[in-house]
PDB file of C-alpha atoms in Angstrom:
ATOM      1  CA  MET I  79     134.797 218.748  83.707  1.00  0.00           C
ATOM      2  CA  SER I  80     132.566 219.366  86.567  1.00  0.00           C
ATOM      3  CA  ALA I  81     134.533 219.640  89.723  1.00  0.00           C
ATOM      4  CA  PHE I  82     131.818 217.507  91.300  1.00  0.00           C
ATOM      5  CA  ALA I  83     132.761 214.608  89.055  1.00  0.00           C
ATOM      6  CA  ALA I  84     136.179 214.130  90.575  1.00  0.00           C
ATOM      7  CA  SER I  85     137.107 211.411  92.989  1.00  0.00           C
ATOM      8  CA  SER I  86     138.794 211.979  96.307  1.00  0.00           C
ATOM      9  CA  ASP I  87     141.654 209.740  95.210  1.00  0.00           C
ATOM     10  CA  MET I  88     144.505 212.198  94.933  1.00  0.00           C
ATOM     11  CA  GLN I  89     147.399 211.306  92.687  1.00  0.00           C
ATOM     12  CA  ALA I  90     150.911 211.764  93.936  1.00  0.00           C
ATOM     13  CA  THR I  91     152.178 215.180  92.935  1.00  0.00           C
ATOM     14  CA  SER I  92     155.189 213.454  91.398  1.00  0.00           C
ATOM     15  CA  THR I  93     153.112 211.847  88.619  1.00  0.00           C
ATOM     16  CA  ASP I  94     154.419 212.961  85.228  1.00  0.00           C
ATOM     17  CA  GLU I  95     151.445 214.684  83.606  1.00  0.00           C
ATOM     18  CA  THR I  96     153.159 214.514  80.205  1.00  0.00           C
ATOM     19  CA  ALA I  97     153.310 210.703  80.147  1.00  0.00           C
ATOM     20  CA  ARG I  98     151.022 208.882  77.739  1.00  0.00           C
ATOM     21  CA  ASN I  99     149.397 206.590  80.297  1.00  0.00           C
ATOM     22  CA  GLU I 100     146.368 206.269  82.568  1.00  0.00           C
ATOM     23  CA  ALA I 101     148.144 207.682  85.627  1.00  0.00           C
ATOM     24  CA  ALA I 102     149.042 210.864  83.737  1.00  0.00           C
ATOM     25  CA  VAL I 103     145.454 211.366  82.555  1.00  0.00           C
ATOM     26  CA  ILE I 104     144.183 210.993  86.111  1.00  0.00           C
ATOM     27  CA  ALA I 105     146.895 213.364  87.408  1.00  0.00           C
ATOM     28  CA  VAL I 106     145.992 215.973  84.776  1.00  0.00           C
ATOM     29  CA  ASP I 107     142.339 215.684  85.743  1.00  0.00           C
ATOM     30  CA  GLN I 108     143.197 216.148  89.440  1.00  0.00           C
ATOM     31  CA  HIS I 109     145.310 219.198  88.557  1.00  0.00           C
ATOM     32  CA  TRP I 110     142.314 220.494  86.551  1.00  0.00           C
ATOM     33  CA  LEU I 111     140.067 220.142  89.590  1.00  0.00           C
ATOM     34  CA  GLU I 112     142.566 221.977  91.772  1.00  0.00           C
ATOM     35  CA  ALA I 113     142.923 224.738  89.158  1.00  0.00           C
ATOM     36  CA  GLU I 114     139.155 225.260  89.041  1.00  0.00           C
ATOM     37  CA  GLU I 115     138.942 225.332  92.832  1.00  0.00           C
ATOM     38  CA  SER I 116     141.821 227.794  93.252  1.00  0.00           C
ATOM     39  CA  GLY I 117     141.161 230.000  90.234  1.00  0.00           C
ATOM     40  CA  ASP I 118     144.325 229.012  88.331  1.00  0.00           C
ATOM     41  CA  THR I 119     143.096 230.355  85.009  1.00  0.00           C
ATOM     42  CA  ALA I 120     146.529 230.122  83.363  1.00  0.00           C
ATOM     43  CA  TYR I 121     146.559 226.336  83.832  1.00  0.00           C
ATOM     44  CA  LEU I 122     142.965 226.035  82.606  1.00  0.00           C
ATOM     45  CA  ASP I 123     143.640 228.190  79.566  1.00  0.00           C
ATOM     46  CA  ASP I 124     146.523 225.900  78.613  1.00  0.00           C
ATOM     47  CA  LEU I 125     144.695 222.657  79.443  1.00  0.00           C
ATOM     48  CA  LEU I 126     141.397 223.335  77.667  1.00  0.00           C
ATOM     49  CA  LEU I 127     141.585 223.330  73.885  1.00  0.00           C
ATOM     50  CA  PRO I 128     140.069 226.378  72.156  1.00  0.00           C
ATOM     51  CA  ASP I 129     136.982 224.417  71.062  1.00  0.00           C
ATOM     52  CA  TYR I 130     136.506 222.668  74.432  1.00  0.00           C
ATOM     53  CA  ARG I 131     132.890 222.108  75.487  1.00  0.00           C
ATOM     54  CA  SER I 132     131.373 220.832  78.719  1.00  0.00           C
ATOM     55  CA  VAL I 133     127.836 219.514  78.387  1.00  0.00           C
ATOM     56  CA  GLY I 134     125.892 219.443  81.645  1.00  0.00           C
ATOM     57  CA  ALA I 135     123.265 216.901  82.643  1.00  0.00           C
ATOM     58  CA  ASP I 136     120.683 219.471  81.532  1.00  0.00           C
ATOM     59  CA  GLY I 137     122.048 219.336  77.962  1.00  0.00           C
ATOM     60  CA  VAL I 138     123.503 222.851  78.028  1.00  0.00           C
ATOM     61  CA  ALA I 139     126.987 223.227  76.511  1.00  0.00           C
ATOM     62  CA  HIS I 140     129.483 225.519  78.213  1.00  0.00           C
ATOM     63  CA  PRO I 141     132.525 226.754  76.247  1.00  0.00           C
ATOM     64  CA  LYS I 142     136.070 227.073  77.510  1.00  0.00           C
ATOM     65  CA  SER I 143     135.553 230.762  78.250  1.00  0.00           C
ATOM     66  CA  ALA I 144     132.732 229.989  80.705  1.00  0.00           C
ATOM     67  CA  ILE I 145     134.836 227.406  82.564  1.00  0.00           C
ATOM     68  CA  VAL I 146     137.785 229.787  82.865  1.00  0.00           C
ATOM     69  CA  ALA I 147     135.530 232.685  83.951  1.00  0.00           C
ATOM     70  CA  HIS I 148     133.887 230.522  86.624  1.00  0.00           C
ATOM     71  CA  ALA I 149     137.279 229.445  87.949  1.00  0.00           C
ATOM     72  CA  ALA I 150     138.486 233.061  88.119  1.00  0.00           C
ATOM     73  CA  LYS I 151     135.711 233.746  90.631  1.00  0.00           C
ATOM     74  CA  ASN I 152     137.241 231.124  92.951  1.00  0.00           C
ATOM     75  CA  ARG I 153     140.593 232.901  93.220  1.00  0.00           C
ATOM     76  CA  GLY I 154     141.370 233.833  96.816  1.00  0.00           C
ATOM     77  CA  SER I 155     138.496 231.820  98.285  1.00  0.00           C
ATOM     78  CA  ASP I 156     138.201 228.276  99.579  1.00  0.00           C
ATOM     79  CA  THR I 157     134.416 228.120  99.188  1.00  0.00           C
ATOM     80  CA  GLU I 158     134.532 226.057  95.977  1.00  0.00           C
ATOM     81  CA  ARG I 159     137.091 223.663  97.436  1.00  0.00           C
ATOM     82  CA  ARG I 160     134.928 223.066 100.522  1.00  0.00           C
ATOM     83  CA  THR I 161     131.820 222.560  98.367  1.00  0.00           C
ATOM     84  CA  VAL I 162     133.629 220.057  96.156  1.00  0.00           C
ATOM     85  CA  GLU I 163     135.086 218.161  99.108  1.00  0.00           C
ATOM     86  CA  ALA I 164     131.618 217.799 100.624  1.00  0.00           C
ATOM     87  CA  TRP I 165     130.164 216.566  97.319  1.00  0.00           C
ATOM     88  CA  ILE I 166     132.988 214.061  96.852  1.00  0.00           C
ATOM     89  CA  LYS I 167     132.518 212.738 100.379  1.00  0.00           C
ATOM     90  CA  ALA I 168     128.793 212.219  99.725  1.00  0.00           C
ATOM     91  CA  HIS I 169     129.322 210.824  96.185  1.00  0.00           C
ATOM     92  CA  PRO I 170     132.511 208.746  95.963  1.00  0.00           C
ATOM     93  CA  SER I 171     133.468 207.925  92.393  1.00  0.00           C
ATOM     94  CA  GLY I 172     135.466 205.261  90.663  1.00  0.00           C
ATOM     95  CA  LYS I 173     137.608 206.181  87.674  1.00  0.00           C
ATOM     96  CA  SER I 174     138.019 204.366  84.387  1.00  0.00           C
ATOM     97  CA  VAL I 175     140.497 205.395  81.681  1.00  0.00           C
ATOM     98  CA  VAL I 176     140.451 204.196  78.091  1.00  0.00           C
ATOM     99  CA  LEU I 177     143.465 205.075  75.958  1.00  0.00           C
ATOM    100  CA  HIS I 178     143.410 204.878  72.182  1.00  0.00           C
ATOM    101  CA  GLY I 179     146.381 206.456  70.433  1.00  0.00           C
ATOM    102  CA  ASP I 180     146.396 210.173  71.235  1.00  0.00           C
ATOM    103  CA  THR I 181     142.928 210.072  72.815  1.00  0.00           C
ATOM    104  CA  ALA I 182     141.960 209.294  76.400  1.00  0.00           C
ATOM    105  CA  ILE I 183     138.492 208.983  77.884  1.00  0.00           C
ATOM    106  CA  LEU I 184     138.302 209.358  81.646  1.00  0.00           C
ATOM    107  CA  SER I 185     134.963 208.322  83.113  1.00  0.00           C
ATOM    108  CA  PHE I 186     133.739 208.788  86.674  1.00  0.00           C
ATOM    109  CA  TYR I 187     131.208 206.278  87.958  1.00  0.00           C
ATOM    110  CA  ASP I 188     129.223 205.297  91.010  1.00  0.00           C
ATOM    111  CA  PRO I 189     131.177 202.395  92.533  1.00  0.00           C
ATOM    112  CA  ALA I 190     127.913 200.703  93.602  1.00  0.00           C
ATOM    113  CA  SER I 191     126.664 200.619  89.993  1.00  0.00           C
ATOM    114  CA  GLY I 192     129.983 200.095  88.233  1.00  0.00           C
ATOM    115  CA  PRO I 193     131.634 201.622  85.177  1.00  0.00           C
ATOM    116  CA  GLN I 194     129.099 200.152  82.738  1.00  0.00           C
ATOM    117  CA  GLN I 195     125.874 201.305  84.420  1.00  0.00           C
ATOM    118  CA  GLY I 196     126.767 204.122  86.803  1.00  0.00           C
ATOM    119  CA  VAL I 197     128.649 206.696  84.701  1.00  0.00           C
ATOM    120  CA  ARG I 198     128.339 210.202  86.113  1.00  0.00           C
ATOM    121  CA  SER I 199     130.609 212.009  83.665  1.00  0.00           C
ATOM    122  CA  SER I 200     133.372 211.584  81.129  1.00  0.00           C
ATOM    123  CA  ASP I 201     136.210 213.813  79.969  1.00  0.00           C
ATOM    124  CA  ILE I 202     137.904 213.399  76.609  1.00  0.00           C
ATOM    125  CA  PHE I 203     141.561 214.326  76.371  1.00  0.00           C
ATOM    126  CA  VAL I 204     143.868 214.492  73.366  1.00  0.00           C
ATOM    127  CA  TYR I 205     147.637 214.356  73.452  1.00  0.00           C
ATOM    128  CA  VAL I 206     148.960 217.433  71.641  1.00  0.00           C
ATOM    129  CA  ASP I 207     152.443 218.983  71.739  1.00  0.00           C
ATOM    130  CA  GLY I 208     153.657 216.593  74.432  1.00  0.00           C
ATOM    131  CA  ARG I 209     150.753 217.104  76.849  1.00  0.00           C
ATOM    132  CA  TRP I 210     147.201 216.015  77.541  1.00  0.00           C
ATOM    133  CA  HIS I 211     144.560 218.655  76.728  1.00  0.00           C
ATOM    134  CA  ALA I 212     140.839 218.519  77.436  1.00  0.00           C
ATOM    135  CA  LEU I 213     138.535 218.574  74.414  1.00  0.00           C
ATOM    136  CA  TYR I 214     135.103 217.613  75.726  1.00  0.00           C
ATOM    137  CA  SER I 215     133.193 216.729  78.896  1.00  0.00           C
ATOM    138  CA  GLN I 216     129.750 215.144  79.275  1.00  0.00           C
ATOM    139  CA  HIS I 217     127.834 214.917  82.552  1.00  0.00           C
ATOM    140  CA  SER I 218     124.989 212.434  82.938  1.00  0.00           C
ATOM    141  CA  GLY I 219     123.428 213.446  86.225  1.00  0.00           C
ATOM    142  CA  PHE I 220     123.506 209.780  87.337  1.00  0.00           C
ATOM    143  CA  GLY I 221     123.380 209.622  91.114  1.00  0.00           C
ATOM    144  CA  LYS I 222     122.768 213.336  91.379  1.00  0.00           C
ATOM    145  CA  GLY I 223     121.613 214.498  94.715  1.00  0.00           C
TER     146      GLY I 223
END
């Protein structure tokens, strides 16, 4: 997931991230964003499945190891958090969750264009061992700027 894909809508910290519902998927994604911003590599290592891939708008795939390594650089600094907050303020996003069995697709979209025509990115989660884990992310570059 690109931290820039997240919405400013924060979930209550009391949301049960182990639940098999839309609110849990959104809460896990918010926790993911916070982990990347703060350098919480332990959370990321547990969240991202071993074969996780994040494909950027440029078509380049980044493995789990690259995501965790990038997050480690954020430890002890608030630079990433400030950058993300500024991007979110300039690019508000709506969220759409589709659940199908043990799979969830969380899409972020431009509210002006809607979830069918303005998708910026999507994260695919699978429910394994009582928790949601990220398997794949795709970023479209829609509304980039």
